[in-house]
Each structure stands twice: as structure tokens, then as C-alpha cells.
Short mmCIF file of C-alpha atoms in Angstrom, two decimals:
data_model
loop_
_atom_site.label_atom_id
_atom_site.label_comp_id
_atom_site.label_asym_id
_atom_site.label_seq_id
_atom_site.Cartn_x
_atom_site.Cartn_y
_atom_site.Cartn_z
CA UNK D 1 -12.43 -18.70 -26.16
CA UNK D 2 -11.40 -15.16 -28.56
CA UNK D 3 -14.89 -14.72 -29.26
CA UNK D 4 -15.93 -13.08 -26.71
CA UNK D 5 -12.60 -10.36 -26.55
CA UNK D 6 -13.67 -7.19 -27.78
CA UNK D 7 -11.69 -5.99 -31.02
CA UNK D 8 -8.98 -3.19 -31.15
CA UNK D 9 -8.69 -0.63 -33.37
CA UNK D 10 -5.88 2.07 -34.16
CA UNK D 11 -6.87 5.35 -32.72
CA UNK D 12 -5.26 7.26 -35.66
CA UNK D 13 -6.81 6.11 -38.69
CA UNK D 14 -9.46 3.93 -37.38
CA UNK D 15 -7.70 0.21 -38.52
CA UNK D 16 -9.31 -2.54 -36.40
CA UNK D 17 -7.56 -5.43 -35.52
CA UNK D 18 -10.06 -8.45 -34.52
CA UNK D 19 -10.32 -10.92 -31.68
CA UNK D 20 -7.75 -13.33 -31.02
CA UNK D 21 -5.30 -11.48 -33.63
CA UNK D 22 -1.56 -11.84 -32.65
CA UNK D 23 -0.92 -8.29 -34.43
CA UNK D 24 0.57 -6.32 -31.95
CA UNK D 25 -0.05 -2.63 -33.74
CA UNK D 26 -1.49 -1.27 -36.23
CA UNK D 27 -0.96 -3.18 -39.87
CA UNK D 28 -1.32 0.22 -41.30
CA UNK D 29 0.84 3.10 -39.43
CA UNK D 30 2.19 0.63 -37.22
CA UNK D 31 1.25 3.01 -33.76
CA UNK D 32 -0.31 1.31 -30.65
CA UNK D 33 -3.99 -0.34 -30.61
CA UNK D 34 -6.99 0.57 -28.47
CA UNK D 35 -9.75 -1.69 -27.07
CA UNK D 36 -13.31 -1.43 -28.66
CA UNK D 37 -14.50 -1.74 -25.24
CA UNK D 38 -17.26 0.76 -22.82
CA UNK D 39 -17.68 -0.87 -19.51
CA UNK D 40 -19.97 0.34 -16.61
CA UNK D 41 -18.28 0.27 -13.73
CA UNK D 42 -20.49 -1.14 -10.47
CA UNK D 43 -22.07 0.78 -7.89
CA UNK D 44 -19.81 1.12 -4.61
CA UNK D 45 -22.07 -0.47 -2.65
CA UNK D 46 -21.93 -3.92 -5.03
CA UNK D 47 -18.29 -4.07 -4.01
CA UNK D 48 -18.43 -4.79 -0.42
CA UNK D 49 -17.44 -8.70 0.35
CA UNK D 50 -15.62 -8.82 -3.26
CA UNK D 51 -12.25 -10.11 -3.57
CA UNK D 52 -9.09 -8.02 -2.55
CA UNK D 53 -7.47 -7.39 -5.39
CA UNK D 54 -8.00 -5.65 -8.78
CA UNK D 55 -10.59 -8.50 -10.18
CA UNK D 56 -12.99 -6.73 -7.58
CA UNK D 57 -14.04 -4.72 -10.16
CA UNK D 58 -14.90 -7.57 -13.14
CA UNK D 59 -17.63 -5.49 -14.76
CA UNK D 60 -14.73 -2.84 -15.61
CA UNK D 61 -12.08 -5.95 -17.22
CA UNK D 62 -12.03 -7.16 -20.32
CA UNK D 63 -10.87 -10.36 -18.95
CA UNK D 64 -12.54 -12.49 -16.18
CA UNK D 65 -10.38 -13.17 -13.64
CA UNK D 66 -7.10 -15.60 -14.68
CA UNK D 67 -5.31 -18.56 -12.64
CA UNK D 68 -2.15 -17.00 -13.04
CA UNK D 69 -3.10 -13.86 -10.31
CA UNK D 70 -1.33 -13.05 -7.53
CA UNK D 71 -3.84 -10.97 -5.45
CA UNK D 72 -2.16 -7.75 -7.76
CA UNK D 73 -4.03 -4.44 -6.61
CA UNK D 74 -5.92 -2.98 -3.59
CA UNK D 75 -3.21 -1.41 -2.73
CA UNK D 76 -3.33 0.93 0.43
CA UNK D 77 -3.45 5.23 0.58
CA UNK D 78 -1.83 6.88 2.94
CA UNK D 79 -1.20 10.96 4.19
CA UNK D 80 1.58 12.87 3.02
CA UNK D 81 0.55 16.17 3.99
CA UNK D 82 -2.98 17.82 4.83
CA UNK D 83 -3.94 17.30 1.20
CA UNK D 84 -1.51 15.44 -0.43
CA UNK D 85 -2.31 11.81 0.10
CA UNK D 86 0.23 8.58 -1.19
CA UNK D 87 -0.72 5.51 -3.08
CA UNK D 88 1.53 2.87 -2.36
CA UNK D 89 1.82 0.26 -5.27
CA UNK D 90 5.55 -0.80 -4.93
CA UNK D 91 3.44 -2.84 -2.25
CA UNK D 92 2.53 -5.17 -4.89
CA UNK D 93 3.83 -8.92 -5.78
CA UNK D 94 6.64 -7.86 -7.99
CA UNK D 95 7.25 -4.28 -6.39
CA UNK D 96 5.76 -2.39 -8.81
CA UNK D 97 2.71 -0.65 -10.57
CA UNK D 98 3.26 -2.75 -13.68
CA UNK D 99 1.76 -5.98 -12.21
CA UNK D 100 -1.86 -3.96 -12.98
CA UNK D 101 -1.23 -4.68 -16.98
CA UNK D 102 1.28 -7.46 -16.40
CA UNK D 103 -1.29 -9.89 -15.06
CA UNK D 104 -4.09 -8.84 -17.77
CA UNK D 105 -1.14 -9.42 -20.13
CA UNK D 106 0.09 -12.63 -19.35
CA UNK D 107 -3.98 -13.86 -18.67
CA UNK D 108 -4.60 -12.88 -22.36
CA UNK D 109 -1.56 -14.99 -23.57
CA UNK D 110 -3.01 -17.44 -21.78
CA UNK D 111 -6.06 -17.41 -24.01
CA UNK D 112 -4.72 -16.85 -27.41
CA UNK D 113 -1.91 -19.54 -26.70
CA UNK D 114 1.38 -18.34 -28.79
CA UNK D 115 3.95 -20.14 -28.80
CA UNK D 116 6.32 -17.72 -26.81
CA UNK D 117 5.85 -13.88 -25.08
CA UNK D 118 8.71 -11.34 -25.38
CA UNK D 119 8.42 -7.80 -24.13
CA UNK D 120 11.16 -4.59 -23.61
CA UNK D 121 11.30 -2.59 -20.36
CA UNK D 122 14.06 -0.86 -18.66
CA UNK D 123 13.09 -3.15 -15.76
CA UNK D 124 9.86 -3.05 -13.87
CA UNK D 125 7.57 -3.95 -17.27
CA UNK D 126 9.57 -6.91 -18.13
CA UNK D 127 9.78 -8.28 -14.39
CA UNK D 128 6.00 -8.31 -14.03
CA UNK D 129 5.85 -10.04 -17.26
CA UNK D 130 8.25 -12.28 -16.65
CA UNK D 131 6.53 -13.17 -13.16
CA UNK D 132 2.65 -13.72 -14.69
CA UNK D 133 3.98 -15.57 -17.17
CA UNK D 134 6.01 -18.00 -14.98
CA UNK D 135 2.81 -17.88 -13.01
CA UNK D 136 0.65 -19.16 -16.48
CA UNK D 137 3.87 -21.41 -17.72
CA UNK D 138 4.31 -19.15 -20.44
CA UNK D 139 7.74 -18.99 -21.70
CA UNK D 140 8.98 -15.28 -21.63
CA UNK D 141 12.41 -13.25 -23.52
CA UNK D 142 12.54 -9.75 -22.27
CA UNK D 143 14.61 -7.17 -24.20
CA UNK D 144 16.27 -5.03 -21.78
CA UNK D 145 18.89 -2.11 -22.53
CA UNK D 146 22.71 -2.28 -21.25
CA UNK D 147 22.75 0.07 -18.20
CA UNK D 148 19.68 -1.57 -17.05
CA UNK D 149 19.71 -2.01 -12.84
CA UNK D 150 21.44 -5.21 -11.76
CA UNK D 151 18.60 -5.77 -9.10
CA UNK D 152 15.76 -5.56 -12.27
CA UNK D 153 17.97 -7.94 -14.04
CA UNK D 154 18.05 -10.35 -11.26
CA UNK D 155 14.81 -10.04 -10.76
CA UNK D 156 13.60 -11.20 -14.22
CA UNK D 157 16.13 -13.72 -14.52
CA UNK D 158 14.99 -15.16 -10.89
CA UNK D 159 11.37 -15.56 -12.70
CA UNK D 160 12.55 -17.98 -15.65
CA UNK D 161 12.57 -15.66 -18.10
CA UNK D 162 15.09 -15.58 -20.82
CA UNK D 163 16.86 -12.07 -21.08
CA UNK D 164 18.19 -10.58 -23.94
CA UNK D 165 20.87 -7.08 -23.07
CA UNK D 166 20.32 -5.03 -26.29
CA UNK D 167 23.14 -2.64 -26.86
CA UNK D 168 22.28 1.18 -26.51
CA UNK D 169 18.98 2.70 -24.73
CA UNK D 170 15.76 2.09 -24.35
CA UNK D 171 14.72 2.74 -27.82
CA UNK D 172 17.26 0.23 -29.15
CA UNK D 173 15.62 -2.52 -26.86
CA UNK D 174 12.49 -1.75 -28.01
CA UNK D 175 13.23 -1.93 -31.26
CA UNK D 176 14.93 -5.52 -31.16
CA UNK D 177 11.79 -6.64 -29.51
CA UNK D 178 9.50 -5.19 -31.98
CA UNK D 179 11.64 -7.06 -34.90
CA UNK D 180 10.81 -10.05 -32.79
CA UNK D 181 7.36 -9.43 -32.51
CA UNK D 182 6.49 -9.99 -36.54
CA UNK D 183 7.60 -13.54 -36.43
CA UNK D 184 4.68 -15.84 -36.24
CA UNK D 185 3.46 -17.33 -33.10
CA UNK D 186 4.76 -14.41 -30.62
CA UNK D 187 3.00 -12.88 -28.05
CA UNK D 188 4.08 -9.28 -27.86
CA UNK D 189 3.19 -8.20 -24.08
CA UNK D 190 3.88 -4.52 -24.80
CA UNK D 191 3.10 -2.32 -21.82
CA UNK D 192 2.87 0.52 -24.82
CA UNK D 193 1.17 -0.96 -27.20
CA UNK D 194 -0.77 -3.28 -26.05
CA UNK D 195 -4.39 -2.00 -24.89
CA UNK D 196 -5.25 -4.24 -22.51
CA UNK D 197 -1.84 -3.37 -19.97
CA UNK D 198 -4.21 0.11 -20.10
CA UNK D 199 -7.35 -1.71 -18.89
CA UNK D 200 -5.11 -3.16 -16.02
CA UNK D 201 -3.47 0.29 -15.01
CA UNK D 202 -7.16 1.83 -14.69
CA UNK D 203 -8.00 -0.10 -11.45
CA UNK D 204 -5.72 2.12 -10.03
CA UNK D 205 -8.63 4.90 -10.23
CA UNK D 206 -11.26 2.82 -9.34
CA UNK D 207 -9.39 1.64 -6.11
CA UNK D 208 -8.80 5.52 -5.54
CA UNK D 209 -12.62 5.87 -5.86
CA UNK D 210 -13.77 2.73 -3.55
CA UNK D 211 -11.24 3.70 -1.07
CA UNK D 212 -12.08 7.79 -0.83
CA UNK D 213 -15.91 6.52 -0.54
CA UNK D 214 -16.99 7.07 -3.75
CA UNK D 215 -15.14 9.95 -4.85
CA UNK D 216 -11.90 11.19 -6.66
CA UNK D 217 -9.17 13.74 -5.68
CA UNK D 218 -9.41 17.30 -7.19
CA UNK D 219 -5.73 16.27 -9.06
CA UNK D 220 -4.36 13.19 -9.94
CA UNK D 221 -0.62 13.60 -9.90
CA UNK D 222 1.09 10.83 -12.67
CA UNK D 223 4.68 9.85 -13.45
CA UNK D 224 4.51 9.82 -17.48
CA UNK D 225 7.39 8.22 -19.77
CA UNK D 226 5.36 6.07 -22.03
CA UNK D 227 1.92 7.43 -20.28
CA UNK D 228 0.43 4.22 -19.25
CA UNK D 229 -0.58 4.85 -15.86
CA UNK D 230 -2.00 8.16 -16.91
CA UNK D 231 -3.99 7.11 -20.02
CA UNK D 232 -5.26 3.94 -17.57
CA UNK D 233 -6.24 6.49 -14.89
CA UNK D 234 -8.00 8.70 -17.38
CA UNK D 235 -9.66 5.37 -19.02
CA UNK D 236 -11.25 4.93 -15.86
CA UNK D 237 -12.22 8.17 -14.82
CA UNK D 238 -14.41 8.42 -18.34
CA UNK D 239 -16.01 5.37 -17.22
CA UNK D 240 -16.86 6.87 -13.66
CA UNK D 241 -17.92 10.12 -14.93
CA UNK D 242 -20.11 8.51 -17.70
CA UNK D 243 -21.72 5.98 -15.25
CA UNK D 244 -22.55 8.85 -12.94
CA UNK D 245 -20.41 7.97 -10.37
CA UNK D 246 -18.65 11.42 -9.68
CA UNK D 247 -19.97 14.36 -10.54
CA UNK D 248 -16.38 15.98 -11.90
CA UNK D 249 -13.30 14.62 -13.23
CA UNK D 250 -10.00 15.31 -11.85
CA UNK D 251 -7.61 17.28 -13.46
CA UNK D 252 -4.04 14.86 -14.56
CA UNK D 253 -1.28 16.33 -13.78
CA UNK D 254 2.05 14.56 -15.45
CA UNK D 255 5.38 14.86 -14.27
CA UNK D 256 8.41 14.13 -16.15
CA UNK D 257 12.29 14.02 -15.49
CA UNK D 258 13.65 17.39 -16.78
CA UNK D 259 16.32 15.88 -18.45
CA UNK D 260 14.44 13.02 -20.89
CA UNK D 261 11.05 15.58 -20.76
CA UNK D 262 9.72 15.35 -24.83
CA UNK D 263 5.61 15.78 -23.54
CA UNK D 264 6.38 18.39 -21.65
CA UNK D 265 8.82 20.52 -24.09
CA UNK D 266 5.37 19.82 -26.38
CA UNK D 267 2.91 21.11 -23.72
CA UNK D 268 4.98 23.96 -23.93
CA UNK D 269 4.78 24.56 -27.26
CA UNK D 270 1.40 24.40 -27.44
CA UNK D 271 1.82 21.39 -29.91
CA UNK D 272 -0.83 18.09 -29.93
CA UNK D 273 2.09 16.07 -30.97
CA UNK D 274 6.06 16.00 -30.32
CA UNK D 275 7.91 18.65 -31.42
CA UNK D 276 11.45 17.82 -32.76
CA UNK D 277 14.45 15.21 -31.17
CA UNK D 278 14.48 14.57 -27.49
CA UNK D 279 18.23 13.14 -26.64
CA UNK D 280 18.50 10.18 -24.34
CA UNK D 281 20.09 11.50 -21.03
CA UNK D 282 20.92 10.03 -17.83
CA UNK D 283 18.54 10.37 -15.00
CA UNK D 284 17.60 9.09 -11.85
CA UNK D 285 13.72 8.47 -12.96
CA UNK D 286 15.16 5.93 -16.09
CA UNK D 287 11.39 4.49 -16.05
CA UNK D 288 9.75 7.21 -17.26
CA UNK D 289 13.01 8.15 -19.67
CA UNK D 290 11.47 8.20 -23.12
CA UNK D 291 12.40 10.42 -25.68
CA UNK D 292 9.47 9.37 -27.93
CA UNK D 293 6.69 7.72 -26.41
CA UNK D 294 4.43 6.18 -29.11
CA UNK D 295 0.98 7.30 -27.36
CA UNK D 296 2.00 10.88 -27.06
CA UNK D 297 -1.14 12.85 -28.98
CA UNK D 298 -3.14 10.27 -26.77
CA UNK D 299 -1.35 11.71 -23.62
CA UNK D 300 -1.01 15.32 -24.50
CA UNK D 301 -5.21 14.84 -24.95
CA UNK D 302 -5.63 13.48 -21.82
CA UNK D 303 -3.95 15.85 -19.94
CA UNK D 304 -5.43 18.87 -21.63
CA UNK D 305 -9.29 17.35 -21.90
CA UNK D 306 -8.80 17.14 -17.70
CA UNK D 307 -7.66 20.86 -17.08
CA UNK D 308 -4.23 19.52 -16.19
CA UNK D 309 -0.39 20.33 -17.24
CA UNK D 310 3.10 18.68 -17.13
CA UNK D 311 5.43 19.73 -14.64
CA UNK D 312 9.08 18.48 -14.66
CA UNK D 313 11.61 18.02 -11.50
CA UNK D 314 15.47 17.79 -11.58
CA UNK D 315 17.68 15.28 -10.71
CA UNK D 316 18.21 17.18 -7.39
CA UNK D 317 14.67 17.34 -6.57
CA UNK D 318 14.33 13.90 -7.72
CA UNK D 319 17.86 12.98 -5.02
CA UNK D 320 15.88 14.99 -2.31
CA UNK D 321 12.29 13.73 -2.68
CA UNK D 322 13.12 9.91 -2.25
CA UNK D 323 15.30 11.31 1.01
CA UNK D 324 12.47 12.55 2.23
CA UNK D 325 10.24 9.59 1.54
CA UNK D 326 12.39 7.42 2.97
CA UNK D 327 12.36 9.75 6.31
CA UNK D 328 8.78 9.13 6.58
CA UNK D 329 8.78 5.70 6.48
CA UNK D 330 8.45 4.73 2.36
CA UNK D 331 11.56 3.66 -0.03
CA UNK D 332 10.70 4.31 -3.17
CA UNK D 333 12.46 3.56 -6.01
CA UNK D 334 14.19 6.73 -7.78
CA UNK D 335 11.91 6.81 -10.86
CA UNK D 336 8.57 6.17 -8.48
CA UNK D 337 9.08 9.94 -6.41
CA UNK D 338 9.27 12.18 -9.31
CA UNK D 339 5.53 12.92 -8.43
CA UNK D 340 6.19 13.82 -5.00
CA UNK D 341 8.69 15.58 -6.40
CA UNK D 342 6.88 18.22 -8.29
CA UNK D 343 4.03 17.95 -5.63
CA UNK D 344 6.25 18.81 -2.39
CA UNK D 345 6.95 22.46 -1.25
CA UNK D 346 9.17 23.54 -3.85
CA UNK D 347 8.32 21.65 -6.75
CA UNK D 348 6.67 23.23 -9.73
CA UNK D 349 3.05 21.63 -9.06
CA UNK D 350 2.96 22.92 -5.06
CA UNK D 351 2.01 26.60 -5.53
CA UNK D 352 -0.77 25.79 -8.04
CA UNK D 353 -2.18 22.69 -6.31
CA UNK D 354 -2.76 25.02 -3.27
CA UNK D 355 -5.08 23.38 -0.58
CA UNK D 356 -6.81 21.18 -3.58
CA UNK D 357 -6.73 16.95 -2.45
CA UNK D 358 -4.08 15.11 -4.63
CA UNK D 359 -2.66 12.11 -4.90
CA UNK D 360 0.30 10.97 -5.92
CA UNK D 361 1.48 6.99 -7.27
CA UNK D 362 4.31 5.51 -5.27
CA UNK D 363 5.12 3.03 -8.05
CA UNK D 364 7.87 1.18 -7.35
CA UNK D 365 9.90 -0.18 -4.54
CA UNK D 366 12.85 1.19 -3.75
CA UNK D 367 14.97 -1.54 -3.27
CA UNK D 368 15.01 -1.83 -7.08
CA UNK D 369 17.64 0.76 -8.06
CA UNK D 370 18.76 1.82 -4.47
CA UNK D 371 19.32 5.26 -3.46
CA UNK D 372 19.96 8.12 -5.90
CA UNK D 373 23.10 9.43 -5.33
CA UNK D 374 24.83 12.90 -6.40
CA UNK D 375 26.85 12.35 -9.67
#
């Protein structure tokens, strides 16, 4: 059944990894993989009477559609303001975003057959894991920090899965789960380093596209810790753009908590990689709080290739942003306003967006962490 997965390969030194390989990183730097893959995406007219939900778009997958779905994607858009449009993917089966890599994690599993799958997360990653894999019958450990939300905990733990409290942050737990990872017959479902969770975070795009009628926004607006929505969304606007299906590419515009921001002290600087020691800090957005995310020179690329910048938001703009969310209808999760943050009047992406069409992720539901409160 591996034969026909395309190989990865390390995107710093050019390492492949083949087929069917339970290596989770490189063998030789030990940084993330990539996927050896080009798709062309289908013409929006092919799409009509397709099924409603990510697998719509099979020519674009690495992975035919898997028994363990649960309908994950297709997830609706809707106005904010006159240019600034929402969309809403806490509306999917486990509440968040993640479920878009989640399920093409677990349905790869599925294939190669380990004998167990462990990820880390500081919540949302590791739920949707641990969901698609009670959904394949995959037995699951997620590494989670101390601190992590009660309600994300509960969550997992209400899927099957086993779940390991690491002491210390997020880097700690990801650090116990890579240890894990080198023993033989694991599964490592890393939403960082795995490629494929990438391949499920594009369809994010190409729903964008199908549902603005063929077209993108003039800026996608992104939520970056470990960068995988953004590096999906810019996977799939290469394979728009190269297929000829828009005639420009959208400039990426990542957003970061002020307090845990280590891309955008680097944007900054000018630098193509990190620059120094980002401390771990409390913040409301603890999804995206990564002091060293491990595709950063893939991000900081990204987001320069498409015209784009970083922006960052405080923890009061953060406070007020889900308030005002929540006023209009949509609780949101602490971590998932941070765009609308920087993209409402006030925030430091408003005066240079202007009148251009944006739109910005609402990733996870709010019910999750609750609201943020002042400290």
C-alpha cells in the first residue's frame, strides 16, 4: 500500500526519507521533512456535486480519502467588516483547525500500521489526533505540558487516548515525545514535522478559492506559532498560481502574540533565521506560543516570497478582540482571535490593509480555554 506515497525529503540539506519510512525527521540534522509531491489542483467547475468536506479536492491529497473521516473541512466564510471577511473552522468535528492535518495524519497511520501514535500539543493538535485515531482504532499517547487547559485535557482523554503531563512548557513536552518517537514501531503524528499535517492545512486555501468563485483575497491574515496553517496556505496557493488558477498570489500576513513573538523579533531584524533566545511567557494565544518553531527559515520565506510581514498584538488586544467576537455572534477561543486582533481598527495590520479583501482564520472554538480574562 506505501508504494504509491510520494517520498520526503529534508528541505535543508536535501536528505530523502522514502515511502512507508517510520522516520519522523531528518536522519541527518534532525529538522522537519517535506513531501516530494506537485499536485494540480482541479478546475472549479469539476468540483460541483463533490463531497462536502476537504476530500473534495482529491487531486490536491496525497492520500485518497480514509474511513476514519469525519466530514473535516468546508467550513463556512462569513463578513466581519466591508473587507475583512471570517473563516470559521472551530466549526469543525473536534473544534478546531487541526482536524485538516489530524485526519491526513491518523489516515497515514492507518497505512503504514505502527504499532502505537504519540504526538505533543498544548491542546488542540493532540485532541484531533487523539479523535482520528479513535476514529481508525489506533492507539494514541499525547504529550501535553502542565498548565495545559483542563477542557483540552478532557477532551483528549474523552477520545481514548492515553495522556502523558510533561513537566515545564511546551518545549519540554515536545521533547519527551520526540525521545519517544525513536523507539521502533511509533507513529510520530507531529503537526510540525510531519509533512503531510501541511497537505491537510492547505485545503483551507482551496476552500477560500471554491468559495470566493475562483479567486483569493488580496491578504491572507495567519495565526503563526509553529507556522502550519501558514506554510499549508502558502502550499496551496503555489499550486493555484502554478495551475493558472489565479492570476496573483496573496500576500501572508502572520500574527504572533507579542509576548512569545521569536518570527517576528527575526522579521525585524532582517534575519532568514531566528535570532537569539525567545523566553517562554504567559499569554492568552498559548497555541501559537513557541519560542523556537522548527520550520522558521521555511516561514520567514513564505511570508517574505508573498509581499507580506508579521504583526504582533498584546494580551489586551488579544482580551478585547475575542470580546468583540463574541458580540457579534462567534466565541473563539483566546489563541484563535489574535488575527482579528491585528486586523481590527487599532491593530498593527488595519492601517496598511486599507480597503484591500482579507481574511482572517477563526481556528478554534472558544469553549476550549474560556474567556481571557485581565491578570
Amino acid at each position: 500500500m506505501t508504494a504509491l506515497l510520494p517520498d520526503c525529503y529534508c528541505p535543508l540539506d536535501g536528505t530523502r526519507v522514502p515511502a512507508g519510512s517510520l522516520d519522523w525527521c531528518c536522519p541527518v540534522c534532525r529538522g522537519p521533512l517535506d513531501l516530494d509531491y506537485s499536485p494540480t489542483p482541479a478546475s472549479l467547475k469539476s468540483l460541483t456535486g463533490r463531497v462536502s468536506s476537504l476530500w473534495r479536492y482529491a487531486e490536491c491529497l496525497p492520500l485518497p480519502a480514509p474511513d476514519c473521516t469525519l466530514g473535516e473541512g468546508r467550513t463556512p466564510v462569513v463578513p466581519l467588516t466591508g473587507n475583512v471577511s471570517a473563516k470559521l473552522d472551530f466549526l469543525m468535528p473536534t473544534l478546531s483547525f487541526k482536524d485538516r492535518g489530524a485526519v491526513m495524519l491518523a489516515a497515514l497511520a492507518t497505512r503504514l500500521g505502527p504499532a502505537r501514535v504519540i504526538a505533543d500539543s498544548s491542546g488542540n493538535a493532540g485532541t484531533a489526533v487523539a479523535a482520528y485515531c479513535a476514529r481508525a482504532g489506533l492507539p494514541c499517547t499525547v504529550y501535553v505540558p502542565e498548565g495545559t487547559s483542563p477542557k483540552k485535557l478532557e477532551q483528549i482523554g474523552a477520545h481514548g487516548a492515553r495522556l502523558d503531563v510533561v513537566p515545564g512548557d511546551r518545549e519540554a513536552a515536545a521533547q519527551a515525545a520526540r525521545t519517544a518517537a525513536d523507539e521502533p514501531g511509533v507513529f510520530y503524528a507531529s503537526h510540525v514535522h510531519n509533512p503531510y499535517f501541511l497537505h491537510g492545512t492547505k485545503t483551507y486555501v482551496h476552500e477560500l478559492w471554491e468559495d470566493l468563485g475562483g479567486r483569493l483575497p488580496e491578504a491572507l491574515v495567519l495565526p503563526v506559532g509553529n507556522g502550519t496553517l501558514l506554510l499549508g496556505a502558502a502550499l496551496a496557493v503555489a499550486e493555484l498560481h502554478t495551475a493558472g488558477l489565479i492570476d496573483r498570489r496573496p500576500a501572508l500576513h502572520a500574527v504572533q502574540a507579542e509576548a512569545v513573538a521569536p518570527l517576528a523579533a527575526a522579521w525585524r531584524a532582517g534575519a532568514d533565521d531566528l535570532v537569539g533566545e525567545t523566553p517562554m511567557a504567559r499569554t492568552f494565544a498559548e497555541g501559537i506560543a513557541i519560542p523556537r518553531p522548527a520550520r522558521a527559515r521555511q516561514i520567514l520565506r513564505a511570508v517574505r516570497e508573498s509581499g507580506g510581514a508579521f504583526h504582533t498584538v498584546t494580551e489586551d488586544q488579544i482580551r478585547h478582540a475575542q470580546q468583540d467576537l463574541a458580540s457579534r455572534g462567534l466565541y473563539v477561543e483566546s489563541t484563535g482571535v489574535a488575527c482579528w486582533a491585528a486586523t481590527r481598527e487599532g491593530g498593527s495590520l488595519s492601517p496598511s490593509l486599507g480597503n484591500r479583501t482579507a481574511v482572517v482564520p477563526l481556528c478554534g472554538a472558544g469553549i476550549k480555554t474560556g474567556l481571557a480574562t485581565t491578570r
